[in-house]
Amino acid sequence: MRLNRFAFIIASSALCTACAVAQPTTPGFQVCLNDITEAAAAQGVSQQVSESLLSEVTPDPKVIEFDRRQPEFTQTFADYLETRVSPTRLNQGRQQLKDQANILDRVAAEHGVPAHYLVAFWGLETNYGQYLGRMSTVRSLATLACDTRRSAFFREELIAALQLVDAGTVSPEQLKGSWAGAVGNFQFLPSVYRDHAVDADGDGSIDLWDNFADAAESAARFLRARGWEPGERWGREVSLPAAFDYQLTDTTASVDDWSARGVMQADSSPLPSSDITARLLLPAGAQGPAFLVYPNFDVIMRWNPSQFYALAVGHLADRLNGAEPLVQSPPNEPALSTEAVSELQLTLSEAGFDSGPIDGRMGPATRQGIRAYQLANGLVPDGHPTQETLNKLGIKPSPR
């Protein structure tokens, strides 16, 4: 069902008026919106739609605050996993597997994405639809598009949102979701909605908020488009031999090669023989659980490029499918604030160990810098900011 373009004007005016609170529009912000309006017009969006949605939008300071403080960068793996794979989430997920079995089984058969994976994504994204987000998608995306950090990315997402309204796929009042502009049960960004969402039940509309059939099939289609391999798992917890070379952390080899190095399943049974490629992850360092992750793990990270997120999706999916808790629990350790991570990066850089940009984010480059420092100083080179490593660098954790 297409929405009448003229019918949406009244709704969008009310929507944008509600967005225009507190924060005045700066000249630079308005110039940015004007540029986006021109770019949207070049991609076929009507001037009327762009002006109606953007004319009264103001920057949202809460969006910038959320963007700078994403939990993946301030929580430990133990804290992250505890909050996202909780007993309540497990119980609710198991119930959803039963309640939505007809839809999930059909989608799994057609697209090769098992039900427990879809429910795991659903649980992490919106707690099974219990929190879809209430922030204005247009205002959030406009704020991020006119910010300095990832403006090009969010500029295209804002244009995609305008395209959805211009095409009649969604109404302006539907466009509410997360601070990052994601919407619906599976928190699709507008470009994903535009390119992958489908009308699964043939009712004439694509509704990712209130129609689970549309939402689930759209999620499966998106995963397949990102390279999901049917019949393959995401990864598994493993155990490492006592004399393991921790320089191999974050490296890739075949499962058979890992077996030859003494890596076993978490219960100490042999790994299944396979030539599939697997990467070794130690999200909490040598004292925490170890994982071999397979190509489908990388697909999860194409959904959300956070290693913690992808591990949580995989583990939640396993638990929903009957697996036991992790054999090796992550250690309890103080969380590093953004400022502490920045200090760590600067200290490593001054000591001659490249840790990437000084941005307060514990990414792959920072872990590699830590690993190089640990190796040079006789520490276990697991790439994790252990207390011993921080002490040697003279850094005190300063949790938020």
PDB file of N, CA and C in Angstrom, residues 60-110:
ATOM      1  N   ASP A  60      20.188  17.315  17.656  1.00  0.00           N
ATOM      2  CA  ASP A  60      19.819  16.716  18.935  1.00  0.00           C
ATOM      3  C   ASP A  60      21.094  16.395  19.722  1.00  0.00           C
ATOM      4  N   PRO A  61      21.382  17.123  20.798  1.00  0.00           N
ATOM      5  CA  PRO A  61      22.623  16.877  21.553  1.00  0.00           C
ATOM      6  C   PRO A  61      22.679  15.488  22.176  1.00  0.00           C
ATOM      7  N   LYS A  62      21.519  14.899  22.473  1.00  0.00           N
ATOM      8  CA  LYS A  62      21.518  13.553  23.050  1.00  0.00           C
ATOM      9  C   LYS A  62      22.086  12.532  22.072  1.00  0.00           C
ATOM     10  N   VAL A  63      21.843  12.745  20.780  1.00  0.00           N
ATOM     11  CA  VAL A  63      22.353  11.826  19.766  1.00  0.00           C
ATOM     12  C   VAL A  63      23.878  11.824  19.772  1.00  0.00           C
ATOM     13  N   ILE A  64      24.471  13.002  19.852  1.00  0.00           N
ATOM     14  CA  ILE A  64      25.935  13.092  19.880  1.00  0.00           C
ATOM     15  C   ILE A  64      26.486  12.426  21.132  1.00  0.00           C
ATOM     16  N   GLU A  65      25.813  12.625  22.252  1.00  0.00           N
ATOM     17  CA  GLU A  65      26.265  11.989  23.496  1.00  0.00           C
ATOM     18  C   GLU A  65      26.213  10.468  23.376  1.00  0.00           C
ATOM     19  N   PHE A  66      25.126   9.940  22.842  1.00  0.00           N
ATOM     20  CA  PHE A  66      25.019   8.494  22.650  1.00  0.00           C
ATOM     21  C   PHE A  66      26.097   7.989  21.697  1.00  0.00           C
ATOM     22  N   ASP A  67      26.351   8.742  20.648  1.00  0.00           N
ATOM     23  CA  ASP A  67      27.331   8.316  19.645  1.00  0.00           C
ATOM     24  C   ASP A  67      28.725   8.211  20.243  1.00  0.00           C
ATOM     25  N   ARG A  68      29.028   9.089  21.177  1.00  0.00           N
ATOM     26  CA  ARG A  68      30.362   9.090  21.769  1.00  0.00           C
ATOM     27  C   ARG A  68      30.502   8.071  22.901  1.00  0.00           C
ATOM     28  N   ARG A  69      29.390   7.538  23.370  1.00  0.00           N
ATOM     29  CA  ARG A  69      29.448   6.657  24.535  1.00  0.00           C
ATOM     30  C   ARG A  69      28.764   5.327  24.266  1.00  0.00           C
ATOM     31  N   GLN A  70      29.021   4.710  23.147  1.00  0.00           N
ATOM     32  CA  GLN A  70      28.447   3.405  22.865  1.00  0.00           C
ATOM     33  C   GLN A  70      28.977   2.385  23.873  1.00  0.00           C
ATOM     34  N   PRO A  71      28.110   1.501  24.398  1.00  0.00           N
ATOM     35  CA  PRO A  71      28.543   0.591  25.462  1.00  0.00           C
ATOM     36  C   PRO A  71      29.630  -0.383  25.058  1.00  0.00           C
ATOM     37  N   GLU A  72      29.766  -0.711  23.768  1.00  0.00           N
ATOM     38  CA  GLU A  72      30.824  -1.618  23.338  1.00  0.00           C
ATOM     39  C   GLU A  72      32.210  -1.085  23.702  1.00  0.00           C
ATOM     40  N   PHE A  73      32.315   0.222  23.884  1.00  0.00           N
ATOM     41  CA  PHE A  73      33.614   0.830  24.115  1.00  0.00           C
ATOM     42  C   PHE A  73      33.861   1.175  25.585  1.00  0.00           C
ATOM     43  N   THR A  74      32.875   0.954  26.469  1.00  0.00           N
ATOM     44  CA  THR A  74      33.064   1.285  27.873  1.00  0.00           C
ATOM     45  C   THR A  74      32.762   0.115  28.800  1.00  0.00           C
ATOM     46  N   GLN A  75      32.175  -0.955  28.302  1.00  0.00           N
ATOM     47  CA  GLN A  75      31.879  -2.121  29.120  1.00  0.00           C
ATOM     48  C   GLN A  75      32.924  -3.206  28.928  1.00  0.00           C
ATOM     49  N   THR A  76      33.155  -3.982  29.964  1.00  0.00           N
ATOM     50  CA  THR A  76      33.977  -5.171  29.807  1.00  0.00           C
ATOM     51  C   THR A  76      33.149  -6.242  29.109  1.00  0.00           C
ATOM     52  N   PHE A  77      33.831  -7.267  28.596  1.00  0.00           N
ATOM     53  CA  PHE A  77      33.105  -8.359  27.951  1.00  0.00           C
ATOM     54  C   PHE A  77      32.182  -9.052  28.951  1.00  0.00           C
ATOM     55  N   ALA A  78      32.628  -9.188  30.193  1.00  0.00           N
ATOM     56  CA  ALA A  78      31.789  -9.822  31.215  1.00  0.00           C
ATOM     57  C   ALA A  78      30.502  -9.037  31.424  1.00  0.00           C
ATOM     58  N   ASP A  79      30.612  -7.714  31.554  1.00  0.00           N
ATOM     59  CA  ASP A  79      29.423  -6.884  31.753  1.00  0.00           C
ATOM     60  C   ASP A  79      28.524  -6.911  30.528  1.00  0.00           C
ATOM     61  N   TYR A  80      29.144  -6.835  29.366  1.00  0.00           N
ATOM     62  CA  TYR A  80      28.375  -6.816  28.121  1.00  0.00           C
ATOM     63  C   TYR A  80      27.563  -8.099  27.974  1.00  0.00           C
ATOM     64  N   LEU A  81      28.212  -9.240  28.178  1.00  0.00           N
ATOM     65  CA  LEU A  81      27.539 -10.520  27.988  1.00  0.00           C
ATOM     66  C   LEU A  81      26.460 -10.735  29.047  1.00  0.00           C
ATOM     67  N   GLU A  82      26.737 -10.315  30.268  1.00  0.00           N
ATOM     68  CA  GLU A  82      25.767 -10.512  31.347  1.00  0.00           C
ATOM     69  C   GLU A  82      24.465  -9.771  31.079  1.00  0.00           C
ATOM     70  N   THR A  83      24.558  -8.565  30.548  1.00  0.00           N
ATOM     71  CA  THR A  83      23.351  -7.777  30.309  1.00  0.00           C
ATOM     72  C   THR A  83      22.610  -8.212  29.053  1.00  0.00           C
ATOM     73  N   ARG A  84      23.303  -8.794  28.097  1.00  0.00           N
ATOM     74  CA  ARG A  84      22.666  -9.129  26.822  1.00  0.00           C
ATOM     75  C   ARG A  84      22.255 -10.589  26.691  1.00  0.00           C
ATOM     76  N   VAL A  85      22.843 -11.451  27.483  1.00  0.00           N
ATOM     77  CA  VAL A  85      22.428 -12.856  27.489  1.00  0.00           C
ATOM     78  C   VAL A  85      22.004 -13.187  28.921  1.00  0.00           C
ATOM     79  N   SER A  86      20.984 -12.492  29.367  1.00  0.00           N
ATOM     80  CA  SER A  86      20.498 -12.638  30.736  1.00  0.00           C
ATOM     81  C   SER A  86      19.478 -13.773  30.820  1.00  0.00           C
ATOM     82  N   PRO A  87      19.210 -14.286  32.021  1.00  0.00           N
ATOM     83  CA  PRO A  87      18.172 -15.312  32.166  1.00  0.00           C
ATOM     84  C   PRO A  87      16.817 -14.868  31.629  1.00  0.00           C
ATOM     85  N   THR A  88      16.460 -13.610  31.872  1.00  0.00           N
ATOM     86  CA  THR A  88      15.176 -13.116  31.370  1.00  0.00           C
ATOM     87  C   THR A  88      15.138 -13.130  29.849  1.00  0.00           C
ATOM     88  N   ARG A  89      16.222 -12.671  29.222  1.00  0.00           N
ATOM     89  CA  ARG A  89      16.252 -12.666  27.759  1.00  0.00           C
ATOM     90  C   ARG A  89      16.208 -14.086  27.201  1.00  0.00           C
ATOM     91  N   LEU A  90      16.867 -15.010  27.855  1.00  0.00           N
ATOM     92  CA  LEU A  90      16.825 -16.402  27.415  1.00  0.00           C
ATOM     93  C   LEU A  90      15.412 -16.961  27.514  1.00  0.00           C
ATOM     94  N   ASN A  91      14.757 -16.734  28.631  1.00  0.00           N
ATOM     95  CA  ASN A  91      13.403 -17.260  28.811  1.00  0.00           C
ATOM     96  C   ASN A  91      12.434 -16.655  27.807  1.00  0.00           C
ATOM     97  N   GLN A  92      12.530 -15.355  27.614  1.00  0.00           N
ATOM     98  CA  GLN A  92      11.640 -14.704  26.653  1.00  0.00           C
ATOM     99  C   GLN A  92      11.938 -15.161  25.235  1.00  0.00           C
ATOM    100  N   GLY A  93      13.216 -15.372  24.924  1.00  0.00           N
ATOM    101  CA  GLY A  93      13.579 -15.841  23.592  1.00  0.00           C
ATOM    102  C   GLY A  93      13.060 -17.234  23.311  1.00  0.00           C
ATOM    103  N   ARG A  94      13.148 -18.108  24.291  1.00  0.00           N
ATOM    104  CA  ARG A  94      12.617 -19.465  24.108  1.00  0.00           C
ATOM    105  C   ARG A  94      11.115 -19.436  23.878  1.00  0.00           C
ATOM    106  N   GLN A  95      10.439 -18.528  24.579  1.00  0.00           N
ATOM    107  CA  GLN A  95       8.998 -18.403  24.367  1.00  0.00           C
ATOM    108  C   GLN A  95       8.695 -17.864  22.976  1.00  0.00           C
ATOM    109  N   GLN A  96       9.485 -16.908  22.500  1.00  0.00           N
ATOM    110  CA  GLN A  96       9.266 -16.369  21.157  1.00  0.00           C
ATOM    111  C   GLN A  96       9.522 -17.425  20.084  1.00  0.00           C
ATOM    112  N   LEU A  97      10.479 -18.306  20.314  1.00  0.00           N
ATOM    113  CA  LEU A  97      10.702 -19.403  19.363  1.00  0.00           C
ATOM    114  C   LEU A  97       9.443 -20.243  19.207  1.00  0.00           C
ATOM    115  N   LYS A  98       8.706 -20.412  20.288  1.00  0.00           N
ATOM    116  CA  LYS A  98       7.451 -21.164  20.228  1.00  0.00           C
ATOM    117  C   LYS A  98       6.336 -20.325  19.608  1.00  0.00           C
ATOM    118  N   ASP A  99       6.205 -19.086  20.090  1.00  0.00           N
ATOM    119  CA  ASP A  99       5.096 -18.243  19.642  1.00  0.00           C
ATOM    120  C   ASP A  99       5.179 -17.907  18.159  1.00  0.00           C
ATOM    121  N   GLN A 100       6.390 -17.722  17.640  1.00  0.00           N
ATOM    122  CA  GLN A 100       6.573 -17.310  16.247  1.00  0.00           C
ATOM    123  C   GLN A 100       7.080 -18.464  15.377  1.00  0.00           C
ATOM    124  N   ALA A 101       6.853 -19.688  15.819  1.00  0.00           N
ATOM    125  CA  ALA A 101       7.433 -20.857  15.142  1.00  0.00           C
ATOM    126  C   ALA A 101       7.032 -20.944  13.677  1.00  0.00           C
ATOM    127  N   ASN A 102       5.776 -20.675  13.359  1.00  0.00           N
ATOM    128  CA  ASN A 102       5.333 -20.812  11.965  1.00  0.00           C
ATOM    129  C   ASN A 102       6.102 -19.868  11.047  1.00  0.00           C
ATOM    130  N   ILE A 103       6.214 -18.622  11.461  1.00  0.00           N
ATOM    131  CA  ILE A 103       6.934 -17.638  10.647  1.00  0.00           C
ATOM    132  C   ILE A 103       8.415 -17.976  10.592  1.00  0.00           C
ATOM    133  N   LEU A 104       9.006 -18.256  11.742  1.00  0.00           N
ATOM    134  CA  LEU A 104      10.444 -18.520  11.798  1.00  0.00           C
ATOM    135  C   LEU A 104      10.833 -19.768  11.013  1.00  0.00           C
ATOM    136  N   ASP A 105      10.030 -20.815  11.094  1.00  0.00           N
ATOM    137  CA  ASP A 105      10.339 -22.045  10.359  1.00  0.00           C
ATOM    138  C   ASP A 105      10.252 -21.819   8.853  1.00  0.00           C
ATOM    139  N   ARG A 106       9.258 -21.044   8.425  1.00  0.00           N
ATOM    140  CA  ARG A 106       9.133 -20.762   6.990  1.00  0.00           C
ATOM    141  C   ARG A 106      10.318 -19.940   6.499  1.00  0.00           C
ATOM    142  N   VAL A 107      10.684 -18.922   7.248  1.00  0.00           N
ATOM    143  CA  VAL A 107      11.810 -18.074   6.855  1.00  0.00           C
ATOM    144  C   VAL A 107      13.104 -18.879   6.823  1.00  0.00           C
ATOM    145  N   ALA A 108      13.301 -19.747   7.811  1.00  0.00           N
ATOM    146  CA  ALA A 108      14.510 -20.572   7.846  1.00  0.00           C
ATOM    147  C   ALA A 108      14.573 -21.495   6.641  1.00  0.00           C
ATOM    148  N   ALA A 109      13.441 -22.075   6.273  1.00  0.00           N
ATOM    149  CA  ALA A 109      13.413 -22.985   5.130  1.00  0.00           C
ATOM    150  C   ALA A 109      13.690 -22.254   3.825  1.00  0.00           C
ATOM    151  N   GLU A 110      13.199 -21.026   3.704  1.00  0.00           N
ATOM    152  CA  GLU A 110      13.342 -20.279   2.454  1.00  0.00           C
ATOM    153  C   GLU A 110      14.696 -19.591   2.330  1.00  0.00           C
TER     154      GLU A 110
END
